Short mmCIF file of C-alpha atoms in Angstrom, two decimals:
data_model
loop_
_atom_site.label_atom_id
_atom_site.label_comp_id
_atom_site.label_asym_id
_atom_site.label_seq_id
_atom_site.Cartn_x
_atom_site.Cartn_y
_atom_site.Cartn_z
CA MET M 1 -16.23 20.91 -20.37
CA ILE M 2 -13.34 21.46 -17.60
CA ARG M 3 -14.55 18.49 -15.07
CA ARG M 4 -14.35 16.09 -17.85
CA GLU M 5 -11.04 17.14 -18.49
CA ARG M 6 -9.80 16.71 -14.85
CA HIS M 7 -11.78 13.60 -14.10
CA GLU M 8 -9.89 11.92 -17.73
CA ARG M 9 -6.73 13.37 -16.06
CA TRP M 10 -7.12 11.52 -12.92
CA MET M 11 -8.42 8.32 -14.61
CA ARG M 12 -4.83 8.51 -16.15
CA ARG M 13 -3.22 8.49 -13.36
CA ALA M 14 -5.32 5.78 -11.76
CA LEU M 15 -5.15 3.79 -15.12
CA SER M 16 -1.24 3.96 -14.73
CA VAL M 17 -1.85 2.97 -10.85
CA ALA M 18 -4.22 -0.17 -12.45
CA SER M 19 -1.14 -1.51 -14.67
CA THR M 20 0.96 -2.07 -11.89
CA SER M 21 0.41 -5.55 -10.18
CA PRO M 22 0.90 -8.04 -13.27
CA ARG M 23 -0.65 -11.55 -11.37
CA ASP M 24 -4.04 -9.27 -9.93
CA VAL M 25 -6.74 -7.86 -11.23
CA PRO M 26 -5.78 -4.69 -12.97
CA VAL M 27 -7.70 -2.07 -10.83
CA GLY M 28 -6.22 1.24 -9.94
CA ALA M 29 -7.62 4.01 -7.87
CA VAL M 30 -6.47 7.52 -6.56
CA VAL M 31 -7.90 9.74 -3.46
CA LEU M 32 -7.05 13.25 -4.06
CA GLY M 33 -7.90 15.73 -2.15
CA PRO M 34 -10.07 18.73 -1.76
CA ASP M 35 -7.44 20.89 -3.43
CA GLY M 36 -7.44 18.15 -6.10
CA ALA M 37 -3.61 16.64 -4.77
CA GLU M 38 -3.26 13.00 -4.92
CA LEU M 39 -3.21 11.89 -1.12
CA ALA M 40 -2.79 8.02 -1.89
CA ALA M 41 -3.01 5.45 -4.33
CA ALA M 42 -3.26 2.09 -4.40
CA GLY M 43 -3.95 -1.42 -7.51
CA ASN M 44 -5.13 -4.49 -6.32
CA GLU M 45 -3.54 -6.41 -3.95
CA ARG M 46 -5.22 -9.55 -3.37
CA GLU M 47 -2.70 -12.10 -4.29
CA LEU M 48 0.10 -10.29 -3.27
CA THR M 49 -0.95 -10.31 0.19
CA GLY M 50 -3.70 -12.99 0.30
CA ASP M 51 -6.10 -10.48 1.94
CA PRO M 52 -9.61 -11.03 0.32
CA THR M 53 -10.10 -7.15 1.06
CA ALA M 54 -7.07 -6.05 -0.50
CA HIS M 55 -9.15 -4.21 -2.82
CA ALA M 56 -7.26 -0.94 -4.74
CA GLU M 57 -10.25 1.06 -3.30
CA VAL M 58 -9.94 0.15 0.60
CA LEU M 59 -6.09 0.18 0.46
CA ALA M 60 -6.42 3.92 -1.05
CA LEU M 61 -8.77 4.68 1.30
CA ARG M 62 -6.55 3.38 3.95
CA ARG M 63 -3.37 5.41 2.67
CA ALA M 64 -5.14 8.65 2.11
CA ALA M 65 -6.50 8.08 5.52
CA ALA M 66 -3.20 7.30 7.14
CA ALA M 67 -1.73 10.61 5.01
CA VAL M 68 -4.18 13.12 6.46
CA GLY M 69 -3.80 11.45 9.76
CA GLU M 70 -8.22 10.75 10.16
CA TRP M 71 -10.92 8.66 9.13
CA ARG M 72 -12.85 10.97 7.48
CA LEU M 73 -11.78 11.82 4.11
CA ASP M 74 -14.04 15.04 3.87
CA GLY M 75 -14.13 17.09 0.65
CA CYS M 76 -12.04 14.05 -1.33
CA THR M 77 -12.55 12.31 -4.11
CA LEU M 78 -11.92 8.47 -4.97
CA VAL M 79 -11.04 7.77 -8.84
CA VAL M 80 -11.54 4.19 -9.46
CA THR M 81 -11.10 2.37 -12.95
CA LEU M 82 -13.82 -0.39 -12.27
CA GLU M 83 -17.33 0.54 -10.78
CA PRO M 84 -16.87 -0.16 -6.94
CA CYS M 85 -18.33 -3.56 -5.97
CA THR M 86 -19.85 -3.60 -2.54
CA MET M 87 -17.33 -3.51 -0.12
CA CYS M 88 -15.71 -0.99 -1.32
CA ALA M 89 -19.02 1.24 -2.37
CA GLY M 90 -19.47 0.43 1.45
CA ALA M 91 -16.03 1.69 2.86
CA LEU M 92 -16.27 4.77 0.96
CA VAL M 93 -19.43 6.10 1.93
CA LEU M 94 -18.05 5.21 5.41
CA ALA M 95 -15.25 7.22 4.85
CA ARG M 96 -17.39 10.29 3.50
CA ILE M 97 -15.70 10.45 -0.01
CA ALA M 98 -17.22 13.78 -1.24
CA THR M 99 -17.36 12.24 -5.32
CA VAL M 100 -16.46 9.09 -6.91
CA VAL M 101 -15.24 8.68 -10.29
CA PHE M 102 -15.04 5.38 -11.71
CA GLY M 103 -14.01 3.59 -15.43
CA ALA M 104 -15.66 0.89 -16.38
CA TRP M 105 -19.07 -0.16 -15.70
CA GLU M 106 -19.04 -3.44 -13.82
CA PRO M 107 -22.65 -5.14 -14.30
CA LYS M 108 -21.70 -8.59 -12.22
CA THR M 109 -20.91 -6.48 -8.92
CA GLY M 110 -20.95 -2.74 -9.19
CA ALA M 111 -22.23 -1.08 -6.30
CA VAL M 112 -22.58 2.37 -7.85
CA GLY M 113 -25.38 1.67 -10.31
CA SER M 114 -25.15 -0.93 -12.15
CA LEU M 115 -26.30 -4.03 -9.69
CA TRP M 116 -26.70 -2.08 -7.17
CA ASP M 117 -26.68 1.17 -6.07
CA VAL M 118 -25.27 1.97 -2.67
CA VAL M 119 -23.87 5.49 -2.67
CA ARG M 120 -27.09 6.83 -3.57
CA ASP M 121 -29.37 4.56 -0.91
CA PRO M 122 -30.87 7.32 0.62
CA ARG M 123 -31.15 5.36 3.97
CA LEU M 124 -27.34 6.10 4.92
CA ASN M 125 -25.97 9.23 6.12
CA HIS M 126 -23.57 9.95 3.13
CA ARG M 127 -23.66 10.38 -0.71
CA PRO M 128 -21.50 11.07 -2.67
CA GLU M 129 -21.21 12.47 -5.85
CA VAL M 130 -20.90 9.99 -8.69
CA TYR M 131 -19.19 10.51 -12.40
CA GLY M 132 -19.20 7.13 -13.67
CA GLY M 133 -18.01 5.95 -17.44
CA VAL M 134 -14.65 8.29 -17.45
CA LEU M 135 -12.54 6.77 -19.98
CA ASP M 136 -14.98 3.98 -20.26
CA ASP M 137 -13.54 2.10 -22.99
CA GLU M 138 -9.61 2.61 -22.09
CA CYS M 139 -10.52 1.10 -18.37
CA GLY M 140 -12.86 -1.58 -19.90
CA ASP M 141 -9.72 -2.97 -22.42
CA LEU M 142 -7.60 -3.25 -19.64
CA MET M 143 -9.82 -5.89 -17.70
CA ARG M 144 -10.48 -7.89 -21.27
CA GLY M 145 -6.91 -7.45 -22.20
CA PHE M 146 -5.73 -9.18 -18.90
CA PHE M 147 -8.80 -12.10 -18.50
CA ARG M 148 -7.94 -12.99 -22.24
CA ASP M 149 -4.21 -13.02 -21.70
CA ARG M 150 -4.55 -15.17 -18.17
CA ASP M 151 -7.03 -17.34 -19.86
CA ALA M 152 -5.26 -17.98 -22.70
#
């Protein structure tokens, strides 16, 4: 019960980050240190920067690495509102993230259990713990609302 409450609290923070960019797909990511302190947060910035790799997860990982002064994020947790894609799943494995907590499942591009399961591939040298579907409804509603409003 305590873990679930902690994951939900962290996901609410990621949801608040996701809502900050009105032009981009509303995905928010937060990296927490081993002690649970927030190291970095980011929303998608692809539209803002014109950078196809400016996904919330990648930006949060970069900022967290800068905050700790190295690329290895051992013991850290990545919390993100949408199941990571293959690029982001690969990046979090390479960063040695210990735990991934995500909200909405992404059956079209998800790489943490939906379409692929990059993070649990036994051929890789690092496999984080995964908790999916945390505040799934709220995270999914944010995505559906964005696309409904955009396509209206």
